[in-house]
CSV table of N, CA and C in Angstrom, one decimal:
chain,number,residue,atom,x,y,z
X,51,MET,N,-20.0,61.4,39.7
X,51,MET,CA,-19.1,60.6,40.6
X,51,MET,C,-18.8,61.6,41.8
X,52,ILE,N,-18.3,61.0,42.9
X,52,ILE,CA,-17.9,61.7,44.0
X,52,ILE,C,-16.6,62.5,43.7
X,53,LYS,N,-16.6,63.7,44.1
X,53,LYS,CA,-15.4,64.6,43.9
X,53,LYS,C,-14.5,64.6,45.2
X,54,ASP,N,-15.0,64.0,46.2
X,54,ASP,CA,-14.4,64.0,47.5
X,54,ASP,C,-13.0,63.3,47.3
X,55,GLY,N,-12.0,63.9,48.0
X,55,GLY,CA,-10.7,63.1,48.1
X,55,GLY,C,-10.7,62.2,49.0
X,56,VAL,N,-11.5,62.2,50.1
X,56,VAL,CA,-11.6,61.1,51.1
X,56,VAL,C,-12.9,60.5,51.0
X,57,TYR,N,-12.9,59.2,50.7
X,57,TYR,CA,-14.0,58.3,50.6
X,57,TYR,C,-13.6,56.8,50.7
X,58,PHE,N,-14.6,55.9,50.9
X,58,PHE,CA,-14.3,54.6,50.8
X,58,PHE,C,-15.4,53.8,50.1
X,59,ASP,N,-15.0,52.7,49.5
X,59,ASP,CA,-16.0,51.8,48.8
X,59,ASP,C,-16.3,50.6,49.7
X,60,ALA,N,-17.6,50.3,49.8
X,60,ALA,CA,-17.9,49.1,50.6
X,60,ALA,C,-19.3,48.6,50.1
X,61,ARG,N,-19.6,47.4,50.5
X,61,ARG,CA,-20.8,46.8,50.3
X,61,ARG,C,-21.7,46.8,51.6
X,62,LEU,N,-22.6,47.7,51.6
X,62,LEU,CA,-23.3,47.9,52.9
X,62,LEU,C,-24.8,47.8,52.7
X,63,PRO,N,-25.5,47.4,53.7
X,63,PRO,CA,-27.0,47.5,53.7
X,63,PRO,C,-27.4,49.0,53.7
X,64,HIS,N,-28.4,49.3,52.9
X,64,HIS,CA,-28.8,50.7,52.9
X,64,HIS,C,-30.3,50.7,52.6
X,65,GLN,N,-30.8,52.0,52.8
X,65,GLN,CA,-32.2,52.2,52.5
X,65,GLN,C,-32.5,53.8,52.5
X,66,TRP,N,-33.2,54.2,51.5
X,66,TRP,CA,-33.5,55.7,51.4
X,66,TRP,C,-34.9,55.9,52.2
X,67,LEU,N,-34.8,56.8,53.1
X,67,LEU,CA,-36.0,57.0,54.0
X,67,LEU,C,-36.5,58.4,54.0
X,68,ALA,N,-37.8,58.6,54.3
X,68,ALA,CA,-38.4,59.8,54.3
X,68,ALA,C,-38.1,60.6,55.8
X,69,GLU,N,-37.7,59.9,56.7
X,69,GLU,CA,-37.3,60.5,57.9
X,69,GLU,C,-36.2,59.8,58.7
X,70,ALA,N,-35.7,60.4,59.7
X,70,ALA,CA,-34.6,60.0,60.4
X,70,ALA,C,-35.0,58.9,61.4
X,71,ARG,N,-34.2,57.9,61.7
X,71,ARG,CA,-34.6,56.8,62.7
X,71,ARG,C,-34.0,57.1,64.0
X,72,GLN,N,-33.2,58.2,64.2
X,72,GLN,CA,-32.4,58.5,65.3
X,72,GLN,C,-32.2,60.0,65.3
X,73,SER,N,-31.8,60.5,66.5
X,73,SER,CA,-31.5,62.0,66.6
X,73,SER,C,-30.0,62.1,66.2
X,74,ALA,N,-29.6,63.3,65.9
X,74,ALA,CA,-28.2,63.5,65.6
X,74,ALA,C,-27.3,63.1,66.7
X,75,PHE,N,-27.7,63.4,68.0
X,75,PHE,CA,-27.0,62.9,69.1
X,75,PHE,C,-26.8,61.4,69.1
X,76,GLU,N,-27.9,60.6,68.9
X,76,GLU,CA,-27.8,59.1,69.0
X,76,GLU,C,-26.8,58.7,67.8
X,77,ALA,N,-27.0,59.3,66.6
X,77,ALA,CA,-26.1,58.9,65.5
X,77,ALA,C,-24.7,59.2,65.9
X,78,ALA,N,-24.3,60.4,66.4
X,78,ALA,CA,-23.0,60.7,66.8
X,78,ALA,C,-22.4,59.7,67.9
X,79,ARG,N,-23.2,59.4,68.8
X,79,ARG,CA,-22.9,58.5,70.0
X,79,ARG,C,-22.6,57.0,69.3
X,80,PHE,N,-23.5,56.6,68.4
X,80,PHE,CA,-23.3,55.4,67.7
X,80,PHE,C,-21.9,55.3,67.1
X,81,LEU,N,-21.6,56.3,66.3
X,81,LEU,CA,-20.3,56.3,65.7
X,81,LEU,C,-19.2,56.4,66.6
X,82,HIS,N,-19.3,57.0,67.7
X,82,HIS,CA,-18.2,57.0,68.7
X,82,HIS,C,-18.0,55.6,69.3
X,83,VAL,N,-19.1,55.0,69.7
X,83,VAL,CA,-19.2,53.7,70.3
X,83,VAL,C,-18.5,52.7,69.2
X,84,LEU,N,-19.0,52.7,67.9
X,84,LEU,CA,-18.5,51.8,66.9
X,84,LEU,C,-17.0,52.0,66.7
X,85,ALA,N,-16.4,53.3,66.7
X,85,ALA,CA,-15.0,53.4,66.6
X,85,ALA,C,-14.3,52.8,67.7
X,86,ALA,N,-14.9,52.9,69.0
X,86,ALA,CA,-14.1,52.4,70.2
X,86,ALA,C,-14.2,50.9,70.1
X,87,MET,N,-15.3,50.3,69.6
X,87,MET,CA,-15.4,48.8,69.5
X,87,MET,C,-14.5,48.2,68.4
X,88,GLU,N,-14.5,48.9,67.2
X,88,GLU,CA,-13.7,48.4,66.1
X,88,GLU,C,-12.2,48.8,66.1
X,89,HIS,N,-11.8,49.7,66.9
X,89,HIS,CA,-10.4,50.2,66.9
X,89,HIS,C,-10.1,50.5,68.4
X,90,PRO,N,-10.1,49.5,69.2
X,90,PRO,CA,-9.8,49.8,70.7
X,90,PRO,C,-8.4,50.3,70.9
X,91,VAL,N,-8.2,51.1,71.9
X,91,VAL,CA,-6.9,51.6,72.3
X,91,VAL,C,-6.1,50.5,72.7
X,92,ALA,N,-6.6,49.7,73.7
X,92,ALA,CA,-5.8,48.5,74.3
X,92,ALA,C,-6.0,47.3,73.4
X,93,ASP,N,-5.1,46.4,73.5
X,93,ASP,CA,-5.3,45.1,72.6
X,93,ASP,C,-6.5,44.4,73.0
X,94,GLU,N,-6.7,44.1,74.2
X,94,GLU,CA,-7.9,43.3,74.7
X,94,GLU,C,-8.7,44.2,75.6
X,95,PRO,N,-10.1,44.3,75.4
X,95,PRO,CA,-10.9,45.0,76.3
X,95,PRO,C,-11.0,44.3,77.6
X,96,GLY,N,-11.3,45.1,78.6
X,96,GLY,CA,-11.4,44.5,80.0
X,96,GLY,C,-12.7,43.8,80.0
X,97,GLU,N,-13.0,43.0,81.1
X,97,GLU,CA,-14.2,42.3,81.2
X,97,GLU,C,-15.5,43.2,81.2
X,98,HIS,N,-15.4,44.3,81.9
X,98,HIS,CA,-16.5,45.3,81.9
X,98,HIS,C,-16.8,45.8,80.5
X,99,GLU,N,-15.8,46.2,79.7
X,99,GLU,CA,-15.9,46.7,78.4
X,99,GLU,C,-16.5,45.6,77.5
X,100,ALA,N,-16.0,44.2,77.7
X,100,ALA,CA,-16.5,43.2,76.9
X,100,ALA,C,-17.9,43.0,77.1
X,101,LYS,N,-18.3,43.0,78.4
X,101,LYS,CA,-19.8,42.9,78.7
X,101,LYS,C,-20.6,43.9,78.1
X,102,LEU,N,-20.2,45.2,78.1
X,102,LEU,CA,-20.9,46.3,77.5
X,102,LEU,C,-20.9,46.2,76.0
X,103,ASP,N,-20.0,45.7,75.4
X,103,ASP,CA,-19.9,45.5,73.9
X,103,ASP,C,-20.9,44.5,73.5
X,104,LEU,N,-21.0,43.4,74.3
X,104,LEU,CA,-21.9,42.4,74.0
X,104,LEU,C,-23.4,42.9,74.1
X,105,GLN,N,-23.6,43.6,75.1
X,105,GLN,CA,-24.9,44.2,75.3
X,105,GLN,C,-25.3,45.1,74.2
X,106,LEU,N,-24.3,45.9,73.7
X,106,LEU,CA,-24.6,46.8,72.6
X,106,LEU,C,-24.9,46.1,71.4
X,107,VAL,N,-24.2,44.9,71.1
X,107,VAL,CA,-24.5,44.1,69.9
X,107,VAL,C,-25.9,43.6,70.0
X,108,TRP,N,-26.3,43.1,71.1
X,108,TRP,CA,-27.7,42.6,71.4
X,108,TRP,C,-28.6,43.6,71.1
X,109,LEU,N,-28.4,44.9,71.7
X,109,LEU,CA,-29.4,45.9,71.5
X,109,LEU,C,-29.5,46.3,70.1
X,110,ALA,N,-28.4,46.4,69.4
X,110,ALA,CA,-28.4,46.8,68.0
X,110,ALA,C,-29.3,45.8,67.3
X,111,ARG,N,-29.2,44.5,67.6
X,111,ARG,CA,-30.0,43.5,66.9
X,111,ARG,C,-31.4,43.7,67.2
X,112,LEU,N,-31.8,44.0,68.4
X,112,LEU,CA,-33.1,44.2,68.8
X,112,LEU,C,-33.7,45.4,68.1
X,113,ILE,N,-32.9,46.5,68.0
X,113,ILE,CA,-33.4,47.7,67.3
X,113,ILE,C,-33.5,47.5,65.8
X,114,THR,N,-32.6,46.9,65.3
X,114,THR,CA,-32.6,46.6,63.8
X,114,THR,C,-32.5,45.1,63.6
X,115,PRO,N,-33.7,44.5,63.7
X,115,PRO,CA,-33.8,43.0,63.6
X,115,PRO,C,-33.3,42.5,62.2
X,116,GLN,N,-33.6,43.3,61.2
X,116,GLN,CA,-33.3,42.9,59.8
X,116,GLN,C,-32.8,44.1,59.0
X,117,LEU,N,-31.6,43.9,58.5
X,117,LEU,CA,-31.1,45.0,57.7
X,117,LEU,C,-31.5,44.8,56.2
X,118,PRO,N,-31.6,46.0,55.5
X,118,PRO,CA,-31.9,45.9,54.0
X,118,PRO,C,-30.7,45.2,53.3
X,119,PRO,N,-31.0,44.9,52.0
X,119,PRO,CA,-29.9,44.2,51.2
X,119,PRO,C,-28.7,45.1,51.2
X,120,ALA,N,-27.5,44.4,51.1
X,120,ALA,CA,-26.2,45.2,51.0
X,120,ALA,C,-25.9,45.5,49.5
X,121,VAL,N,-25.5,46.6,49.2
X,121,VAL,CA,-25.1,47.0,47.8
X,121,VAL,C,-23.8,47.8,47.8
X,122,PRO,N,-23.0,47.8,46.7
X,122,PRO,CA,-21.9,48.6,46.7
X,122,PRO,C,-22.2,50.0,46.8
X,123,MET,N,-21.4,50.7,47.7
X,123,MET,CA,-21.6,52.2,47.9
X,123,MET,C,-20.2,52.8,48.0
X,124,ARG,N,-20.2,54.1,47.6
X,124,ARG,CA,-19.0,54.9,47.8
X,124,ARG,C,-19.4,56.1,48.8
X,125,ILE,N,-18.8,56.0,49.9
X,125,ILE,CA,-19.2,57.0,51.0
X,125,ILE,C,-18.0,58.0,51.0
X,126,GLY,N,-18.3,59.2,50.9
X,126,GLY,CA,-17.3,60.3,51.0
X,126,GLY,C,-17.7,61.4,52.1
X,127,ILE,N,-16.8,62.2,52.4
X,127,ILE,CA,-17.0,63.3,53.4
X,127,ILE,C,-18.3,64.1,53.0
X,128,GLU,N,-18.4,64.5,51.8
X,128,GLU,CA,-19.4,65.3,51.3
X,128,GLU,C,-20.6,64.6,50.5
X,129,HIS,N,-20.3,63.5,49.9
X,129,HIS,CA,-21.2,62.8,49.0
X,129,HIS,C,-21.3,61.3,49.2
X,130,VAL,N,-22.3,60.7,48.7
X,130,VAL,CA,-22.5,59.2,48.7
X,130,VAL,C,-23.0,58.9,47.4
X,131,VAL,N,-22.6,57.7,46.9
X,131,VAL,CA,-23.2,57.1,45.6
X,131,VAL,C,-23.5,55.7,45.8
X,132,TRP,N,-24.7,55.3,45.3
X,132,TRP,CA,-25.1,53.9,45.5
X,132,TRP,C,-26.1,53.5,44.4
X,133,GLY,N,-26.2,52.3,44.2
X,133,GLY,CA,-27.2,51.8,43.3
X,133,GLY,C,-28.5,51.3,43.9
X,134,GLN,N,-29.6,51.5,43.2
X,134,GLN,CA,-30.9,50.8,43.6
X,134,GLN,C,-31.8,50.7,42.5
X,135,GLU,N,-32.8,49.8,42.6
X,135,GLU,CA,-33.7,49.6,41.5
X,135,GLU,C,-34.6,50.9,41.2
X,136,SER,N,-35.1,51.4,42.2
X,136,SER,CA,-36.2,52.6,41.9
X,136,SER,C,-35.3,53.9,41.8
X,137,PRO,N,-35.8,54.7,41.0
X,137,PRO,CA,-35.2,56.0,40.8
X,137,PRO,C,-35.6,57.0,41.9
X,138,LEU,N,-34.7,57.9,42.2
X,138,LEU,CA,-35.0,59.1,43.1
X,138,LEU,C,-35.0,60.3,42.2
X,139,ILE,N,-35.6,61.4,42.8
X,139,ILE,CA,-35.7,62.6,42.0
X,139,ILE,C,-34.6,63.6,42.4
X,140,ALA,N,-33.8,64.1,41.5
X,140,ALA,CA,-32.8,65.1,41.9
X,140,ALA,C,-33.4,66.3,42.6
X,141,GLY,N,-32.8,66.6,43.7
X,141,GLY,CA,-33.4,67.7,44.6
X,141,GLY,C,-34.1,67.1,45.7
X,142,GLU,N,-34.5,65.8,45.7
X,142,GLU,CA,-35.2,65.2,46.8
X,142,GLU,C,-34.4,65.2,48.1
X,143,HIS,N,-35.0,65.5,49.1
X,143,HIS,CA,-34.3,65.5,50.5
X,143,HIS,C,-34.9,64.3,51.2
X,144,GLY,N,-34.0,63.6,51.9
X,144,GLY,CA,-34.4,62.4,52.8
X,144,GLY,C,-33.3,62.0,53.6
X,145,TRP,N,-33.3,60.8,54.1
X,145,TRP,CA,-32.3,60.3,54.9
X,145,TRP,C,-31.8,58.9,54.3
X,146,LEU,N,-30.4,58.8,54.2
X,146,LEU,CA,-29.9,57.5,53.8
X,146,LEU,C,-29.7,56.8,55.0
X,147,GLY,N,-30.2,55.7,55.2
X,147,GLY,CA,-29.9,54.7,56.3
X,147,GLY,C,-29.0,53.7,55.7
X,148,PHE,N,-27.9,53.5,56.5
X,148,PHE,CA,-27.0,52.5,56.1
X,148,PHE,C,-26.3,51.9,57.3
X,149,SER,N,-25.8,50.6,57.3
X,149,SER,CA,-25.2,50.0,58.4
X,149,SER,C,-23.6,49.9,58.1
X,150,PRO,N,-22.9,50.9,58.7
X,150,PRO,CA,-21.5,50.9,58.4
X,150,PRO,C,-20.6,49.8,59.1
X,151,SER,N,-21.3,48.9,59.7
X,151,SER,CA,-20.4,47.9,60.4
X,151,SER,C,-21.2,46.5,60.6
X,152,ALA,N,-20.5,45.4,60.4
X,152,ALA,CA,-21.0,44.2,60.7
X,152,ALA,C,-21.1,43.9,62.2
X,153,THR,N,-20.2,44.5,62.9
X,153,THR,CA,-20.1,44.4,64.3
X,153,THR,C,-21.3,44.8,65.0
X,154,LEU,N,-21.9,46.0,64.7
X,154,LEU,CA,-23.1,46.5,65.3
X,154,LEU,C,-24.0,46.6,64.1
X,155,PRO,N,-25.0,45.7,63.9
X,155,PRO,CA,-26.0,45.8,62.9
X,155,PRO,C,-27.0,46.9,63.1
X,156,TYR,N,-26.8,48.1,62.8
X,156,TYR,CA,-27.6,49.2,63.1
X,156,TYR,C,-27.8,50.1,61.9
X,157,LEU,N,-29.0,50.4,61.7
X,157,LEU,CA,-29.2,51.4,60.4
X,157,LEU,C,-29.0,52.9,60.9
X,158,LEU,N,-27.9,53.4,60.6
X,158,LEU,CA,-27.5,54.8,60.9
X,158,LEU,C,-28.2,55.6,59.8
X,159,THR,N,-29.0,56.7,60.2
X,159,THR,CA,-29.6,57.5,59.1
X,159,THR,C,-29.0,58.9,59.2
X,160,LEU,N,-28.6,59.4,58.0
X,160,LEU,CA,-28.0,60.7,57.9
X,160,LEU,C,-28.7,61.4,56.8
X,161,PRO,N,-29.0,62.7,57.0
X,161,PRO,CA,-29.7,63.6,56.1
X,161,PRO,C,-28.9,63.8,54.8
X,162,ALA,N,-29.5,63.8,53.6
X,162,ALA,CA,-28.9,64.0,52.4
X,162,ALA,C,-29.9,64.5,51.5
X,163,HIS,N,-29.4,65.1,50.3
X,163,HIS,CA,-30.3,65.4,49.2
X,163,HIS,C,-29.7,64.9,47.9
X,164,VAL,N,-30.6,64.4,47.1
X,164,VAL,CA,-30.2,63.8,45.9
X,164,VAL,C,-29.8,64.8,44.8
X,165,VAL,N,-28.5,64.6,44.3
X,165,VAL,CA,-28.0,65.6,43.3
X,165,VAL,C,-28.1,65.0,41.8
X,166,ALA,N,-28.1,63.6,41.7
X,166,ALA,CA,-28.3,62.9,40.5
X,166,ALA,C,-28.8,61.6,40.6
X,167,CYS,N,-29.4,61.2,39.5
X,167,CYS,CA,-30.0,59.8,39.4
X,167,CYS,C,-30.0,59.4,37.9
X,168,GLU,N,-28.9,58.4,37.8
X,168,GLU,CA,-28.7,58.0,36.4
X,168,GLU,C,-29.2,56.5,36.2
X,169,PRO,N,-29.8,56.2,35.1
X,169,PRO,CA,-30.1,54.9,34.7
X,169,PRO,C,-28.9,54.1,34.5
X,170,VAL,N,-28.8,52.9,35.1
X,170,VAL,CA,-27.6,51.9,34.9
X,170,VAL,C,-28.1,50.6,34.9
X,171,GLY,N,-28.1,49.9,33.7
X,171,GLY,CA,-28.7,48.6,33.6
X,171,GLY,C,-30.2,48.6,33.9
X,172,ARG,N,-30.5,47.7,34.9
X,172,ARG,CA,-31.8,47.6,35.3
X,172,ARG,C,-32.2,48.5,36.5
X,173,GLY,N,-31.2,49.3,37.0
X,173,GLY,CA,-31.3,50.2,38.1
X,173,GLY,C,-31.0,51.5,37.9
X,174,HIS,N,-30.6,52.2,39.0
X,174,HIS,CA,-30.3,53.6,39.0
X,174,HIS,C,-29.0,53.9,39.9
X,175,ARG,N,-28.1,54.7,39.4
X,175,ARG,CA,-27.0,55.1,40.3
X,175,ARG,C,-27.4,56.6,40.9
X,176,ILE,N,-27.5,56.5,42.1
X,176,ILE,CA,-28.0,57.7,42.9
X,176,ILE,C,-26.7,58.4,43.5
X,177,THR,N,-26.6,59.8,43.3
X,177,THR,CA,-25.5,60.5,44.0
X,177,THR,C,-26.2,61.5,44.8
X,178,ALA,N,-25.8,61.6,46.2
X,178,ALA,CA,-26.4,62.5,47.1
X,178,ALA,C,-25.4,63.3,47.8
X,179,HIS,N,-25.7,64.4,48.2
X,179,HIS,CA,-24.8,65.3,49.0
X,179,HIS,C,-25.3,65.2,50.5
X,180,TRP,N,-24.4,65.0,51.4
X,180,TRP,CA,-24.8,64.9,52.9
X,180,TRP,C,-25.2,66.3,53.3
X,181,LEU,N,-26.3,66.4,54.2
X,181,LEU,CA,-26.7,67.6,54.9
X,181,LEU,C,-26.6,67.5,56.3
X,182,ILE,N,-25.4,67.2,56.8
X,182,ILE,CA,-25.2,67.0,58.2
X,182,ILE,C,-24.7,68.4,58.8
X,183,HIS,N,-25.7,68.9,59.7
X,183,HIS,CA,-25.4,70.2,60.2
X,183,HIS,C,-25.0,70.2,61.7
X,184,ASP,N,-25.3,69.1,62.4
X,184,ASP,CA,-24.9,68.9,63.7
X,184,ASP,C,-23.3,68.7,63.8
X,185,ASP,N,-22.7,69.5,64.5
X,185,ASP,CA,-21.2,69.5,64.7
X,185,ASP,C,-20.7,68.1,65.2
X,186,LEU,N,-21.3,67.7,66.3
X,186,LEU,CA,-20.8,66.4,66.8
X,186,LEU,C,-21.0,65.3,65.8
X,187,LEU,N,-22.2,65.2,65.2
X,187,LEU,CA,-22.4,64.2,64.2
X,187,LEU,C,-21.5,64.3,63.1
X,188,LYS,N,-21.3,65.6,62.6
X,188,LYS,CA,-20.4,65.7,61.4
X,188,LYS,C,-19.0,65.3,61.7
X,189,GLU,N,-18.5,65.6,62.9
X,189,GLU,CA,-17.1,65.2,63.2
X,189,GLU,C,-17.0,63.7,63.4
X,190,ALA,N,-18.0,63.1,64.0
X,190,ALA,CA,-17.9,61.6,64.2
X,190,ALA,C,-18.0,60.9,62.8
X,191,PHE,N,-18.8,61.4,62.0
X,191,PHE,CA,-19.0,60.8,60.6
X,191,PHE,C,-17.7,61.0,59.9
X,192,GLU,N,-17.1,62.2,59.9
X,192,GLU,CA,-15.9,62.4,59.2
X,192,GLU,C,-14.8,61.5,59.7
X,193,ARG,N,-14.8,61.2,60.9
X,193,ARG,CA,-13.7,60.4,61.6
X,193,ARG,C,-13.9,59.0,61.0
X,194,MET,N,-15.2,58.5,60.9
X,194,MET,CA,-15.5,57.2,60.4
X,194,MET,C,-15.0,57.2,59.0
X,195,VAL,N,-15.4,58.0,58.2
X,195,VAL,CA,-15.0,58.0,56.8
X,195,VAL,C,-13.5,58.0,56.7
X,196,PHE,N,-12.7,58.8,57.4
X,196,PHE,CA,-11.3,58.8,57.3
X,196,PHE,C,-10.7,57.5,57.7
X,197,ARG,N,-11.3,56.8,58.8
X,197,ARG,CA,-10.7,55.5,59.2
X,197,ARG,C,-10.9,54.5,58.1
X,198,HIS,N,-12.1,54.4,57.5
X,198,HIS,CA,-12.4,53.5,56.4
X,198,HIS,C,-11.5,53.8,55.2
X,199,HIS,N,-11.3,55.1,54.9
X,199,HIS,CA,-10.4,55.6,53.8
X,199,HIS,C,-9.1,55.0,54.0
X,200,ARG,N,-8.5,55.2,55.2
X,200,ARG,CA,-7.1,54.8,55.5
X,200,ARG,C,-7.0,53.3,55.3
X,201,GLU,N,-8.1,52.6,55.9
X,201,GLU,CA,-8.0,51.1,55.8
X,201,GLU,C,-8.1,50.6,54.4
X,202,GLN,N,-8.8,51.3,53.5
X,202,GLN,CA,-9.0,50.9,52.2
X,202,GLN,C,-7.6,51.1,51.4
X,203,ILE,N,-6.9,52.2,51.7
X,203,ILE,CA,-5.7,52.5,51.1
X,203,ILE,C,-4.6,51.4,51.6
X,204,ARG,N,-4.7,51.0,52.8
X,204,ARG,CA,-3.7,50.0,53.4
X,204,ARG,C,-4.0,48.7,52.6
X,205,ARG,N,-5.3,48.3,52.4
X,205,ARG,CA,-5.6,47.0,51.8
X,205,ARG,C,-5.1,47.1,50.4
X,206,GLU,N,-5.3,48.2,49.7
X,206,GLU,CA,-4.9,48.3,48.3
X,206,GLU,C,-3.5,48.2,48.1
X,207,ARG,N,-2.6,48.8,49.1
X,207,ARG,CA,-1.2,48.7,49.1
X,207,ARG,C,-0.7,47.4,49.2
X,208,GLU,N,-1.3,46.6,50.3
X,208,GLU,CA,-1.0,45.3,50.6
X,208,GLU,C,-1.3,44.4,49.3
X,209,ALA,N,-2.4,44.6,48.7
X,209,ALA,CA,-2.8,43.8,47.5
X,209,ALA,C,-1.8,44.0,46.3
X,210,ALA,N,-1.2,45.3,46.3
X,210,ALA,CA,-0.3,45.6,45.2
X,210,ALA,C,1.1,45.0,45.3
X,211,THR,N,1.4,44.6,46.6
X,211,THR,CA,2.8,44.1,46.8
X,211,THR,C,2.7,42.6,46.8
């Protein structure tokens, strides 16, 4: 299981891939744009920003017309855990594609290597370590994980009261 202190649990579309679907720069920019769309500084975006947001949503749908099935995942700063039917081999390198937002349906691909594959029921629980070396992408990814982590803590506190 993930040993990261900062993680979030979500049901997200995902796919294990042999190669990246975008460059580190594209992935980092996507995460920056996603953060701006989901957590705007102002209460209401201006007309220009709203038009750009709509164009980005349409473009994301064109680039990723269909997302893989959503499954429960635990995404941390250093590790990720998910379930899938087919096993992966410990030590295998690849890219985990996942869509971190319903707002922008886009399959973000990040490099990772499998550290464990355990049979669970009819499927397998995969644990992988992120291999993000690009500083801009690493920073954008960590900010996304922190935002979702804080939001998860807030929801859990609200549910407890």
